[in-house]
GROMACS .gro file of C-alpha atoms in nm:
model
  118
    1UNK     CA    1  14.640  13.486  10.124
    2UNK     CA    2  14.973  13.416  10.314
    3UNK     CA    3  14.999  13.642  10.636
    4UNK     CA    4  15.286  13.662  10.889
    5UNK     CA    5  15.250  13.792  11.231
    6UNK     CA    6  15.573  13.821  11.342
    7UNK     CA    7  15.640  13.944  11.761
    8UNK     CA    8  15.925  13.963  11.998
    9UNK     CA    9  16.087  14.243  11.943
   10UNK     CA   10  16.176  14.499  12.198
   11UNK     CA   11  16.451  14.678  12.353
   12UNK     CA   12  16.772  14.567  12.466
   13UNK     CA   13  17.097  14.600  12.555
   14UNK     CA   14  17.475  14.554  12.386
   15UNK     CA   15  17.545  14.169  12.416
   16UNK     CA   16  17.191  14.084  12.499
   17UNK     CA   17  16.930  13.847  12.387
   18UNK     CA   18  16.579  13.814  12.204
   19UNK     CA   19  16.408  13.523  12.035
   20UNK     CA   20  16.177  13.657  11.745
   21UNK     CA   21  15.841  13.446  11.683
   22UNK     CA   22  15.675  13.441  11.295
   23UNK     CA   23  15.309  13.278  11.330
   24UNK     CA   24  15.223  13.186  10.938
   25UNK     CA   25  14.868  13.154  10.841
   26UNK     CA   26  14.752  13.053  10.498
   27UNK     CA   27  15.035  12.794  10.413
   28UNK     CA   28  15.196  12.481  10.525
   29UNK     CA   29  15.553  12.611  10.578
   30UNK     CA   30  15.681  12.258  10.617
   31UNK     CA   31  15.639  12.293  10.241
   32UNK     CA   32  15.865  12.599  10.200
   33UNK     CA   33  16.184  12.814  10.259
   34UNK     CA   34  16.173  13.027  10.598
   35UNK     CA   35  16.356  13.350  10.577
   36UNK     CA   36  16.400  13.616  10.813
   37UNK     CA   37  16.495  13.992  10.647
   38UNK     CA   38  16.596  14.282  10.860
   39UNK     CA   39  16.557  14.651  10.791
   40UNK     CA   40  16.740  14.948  10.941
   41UNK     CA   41  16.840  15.294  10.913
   42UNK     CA   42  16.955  15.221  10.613
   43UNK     CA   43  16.559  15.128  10.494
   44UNK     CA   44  16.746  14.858  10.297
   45UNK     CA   45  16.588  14.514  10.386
   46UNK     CA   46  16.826  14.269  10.412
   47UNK     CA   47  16.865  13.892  10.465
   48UNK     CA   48  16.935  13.798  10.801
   49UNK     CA   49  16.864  13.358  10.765
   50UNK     CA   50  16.656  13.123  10.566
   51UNK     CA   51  16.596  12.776  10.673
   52UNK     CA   52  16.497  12.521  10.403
   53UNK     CA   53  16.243  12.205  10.420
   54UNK     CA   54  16.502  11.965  10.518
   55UNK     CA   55  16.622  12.227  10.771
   56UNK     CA   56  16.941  12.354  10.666
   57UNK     CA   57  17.007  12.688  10.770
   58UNK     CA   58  17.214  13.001  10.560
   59UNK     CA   59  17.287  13.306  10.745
   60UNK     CA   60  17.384  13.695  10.636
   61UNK     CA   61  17.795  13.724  10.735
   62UNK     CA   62  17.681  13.985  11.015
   63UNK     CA   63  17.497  13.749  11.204
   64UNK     CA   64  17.638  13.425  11.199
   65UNK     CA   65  17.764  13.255  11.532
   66UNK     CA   66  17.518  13.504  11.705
   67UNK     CA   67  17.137  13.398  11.542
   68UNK     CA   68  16.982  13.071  11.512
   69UNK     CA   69  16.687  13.027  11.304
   70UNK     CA   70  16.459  12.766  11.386
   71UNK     CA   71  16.087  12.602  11.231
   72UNK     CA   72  15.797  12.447  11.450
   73UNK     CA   73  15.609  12.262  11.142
   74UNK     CA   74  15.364  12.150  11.380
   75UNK     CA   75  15.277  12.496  11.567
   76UNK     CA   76  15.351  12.670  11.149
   77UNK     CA   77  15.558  12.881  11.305
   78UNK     CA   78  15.964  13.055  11.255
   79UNK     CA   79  16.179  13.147  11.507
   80UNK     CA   80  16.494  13.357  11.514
   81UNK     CA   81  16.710  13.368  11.859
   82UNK     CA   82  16.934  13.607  11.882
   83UNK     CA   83  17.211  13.620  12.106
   84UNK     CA   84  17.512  13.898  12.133
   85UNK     CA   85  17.342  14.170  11.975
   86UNK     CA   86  17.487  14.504  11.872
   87UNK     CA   87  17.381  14.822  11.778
   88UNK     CA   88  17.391  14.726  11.430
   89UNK     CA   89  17.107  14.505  11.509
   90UNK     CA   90  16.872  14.725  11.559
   91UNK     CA   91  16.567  14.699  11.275
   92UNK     CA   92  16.230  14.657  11.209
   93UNK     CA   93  16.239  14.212  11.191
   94UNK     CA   94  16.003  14.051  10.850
   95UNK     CA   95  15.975  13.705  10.801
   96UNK     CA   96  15.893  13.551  10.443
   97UNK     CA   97  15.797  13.234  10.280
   98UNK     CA   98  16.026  13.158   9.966
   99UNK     CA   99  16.015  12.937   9.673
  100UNK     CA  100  16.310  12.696   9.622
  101UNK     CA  101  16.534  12.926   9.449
  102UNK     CA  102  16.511  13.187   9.734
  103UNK     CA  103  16.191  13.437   9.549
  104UNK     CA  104  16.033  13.606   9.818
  105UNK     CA  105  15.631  13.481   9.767
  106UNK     CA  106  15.430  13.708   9.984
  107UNK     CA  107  15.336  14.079  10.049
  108UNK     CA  108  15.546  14.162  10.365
  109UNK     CA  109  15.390  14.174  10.697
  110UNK     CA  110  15.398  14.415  10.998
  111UNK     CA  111  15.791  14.310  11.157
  112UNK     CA  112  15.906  14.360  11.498
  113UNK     CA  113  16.079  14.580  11.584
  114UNK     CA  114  16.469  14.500  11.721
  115UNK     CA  115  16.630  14.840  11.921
  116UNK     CA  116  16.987  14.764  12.056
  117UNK     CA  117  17.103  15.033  12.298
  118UNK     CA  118  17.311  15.110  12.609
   0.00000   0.00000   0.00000
């Protein structure tokens, strides 16, 4: 079974910055879509960036210019930096492994959590 383990959250401040680590076990991610999903207040997950095998990136219109998503094939692990971040940032951070036409293929894991405050 796929598992994510997914840490650096904490708390900071308006216009501040946090890079988000996913540790996959069970699969060869090399092999597969990378996507980071977000969920907030709202307890709506939503995308946040996906990064395919050949490394091209997509990112949700709230969070483009400000996160980079990144993959260490070697290490099997997904990073998200953000930089900038605002209030509406704040969320409890998921990554997921996804099949070619963007399906979400695993059980969630725990997230980390993202607060953004003054």
């Amino acid at each position: 079974q796929v598992q994510f383990v997914e840490s650096g959250g904490g708390l900071v401040q308006p216009g501040g910055s946090l890079t988000l680590s996913c540790v996959v076990s069970g699969s060869d991610v090399s092999r597969y879509a990378m996507a980071w999903y977000r969920q907030g207040l709202d307890n709506k997950r939503n995308f946040v960036a996906q990064i395919n095998i050949f490394a091209a990136t997509k990112y949700g219109e709230s969070v483009k210019g400000r996160f980079t998503i990144s993959r260490d094939n070697a290490k099997n692990e997904v990073y998200l930096e953000m930089r900038d971040l605002k209030p509406d940032d704040t969320a409890v951070y998921y990554c997921m492994r996804q099949a070619i036409d963007g399906t979400n293929l695993d059980p969630w894991g725990q997230g980390t959590q993202v607060t953004v405050v003054s």
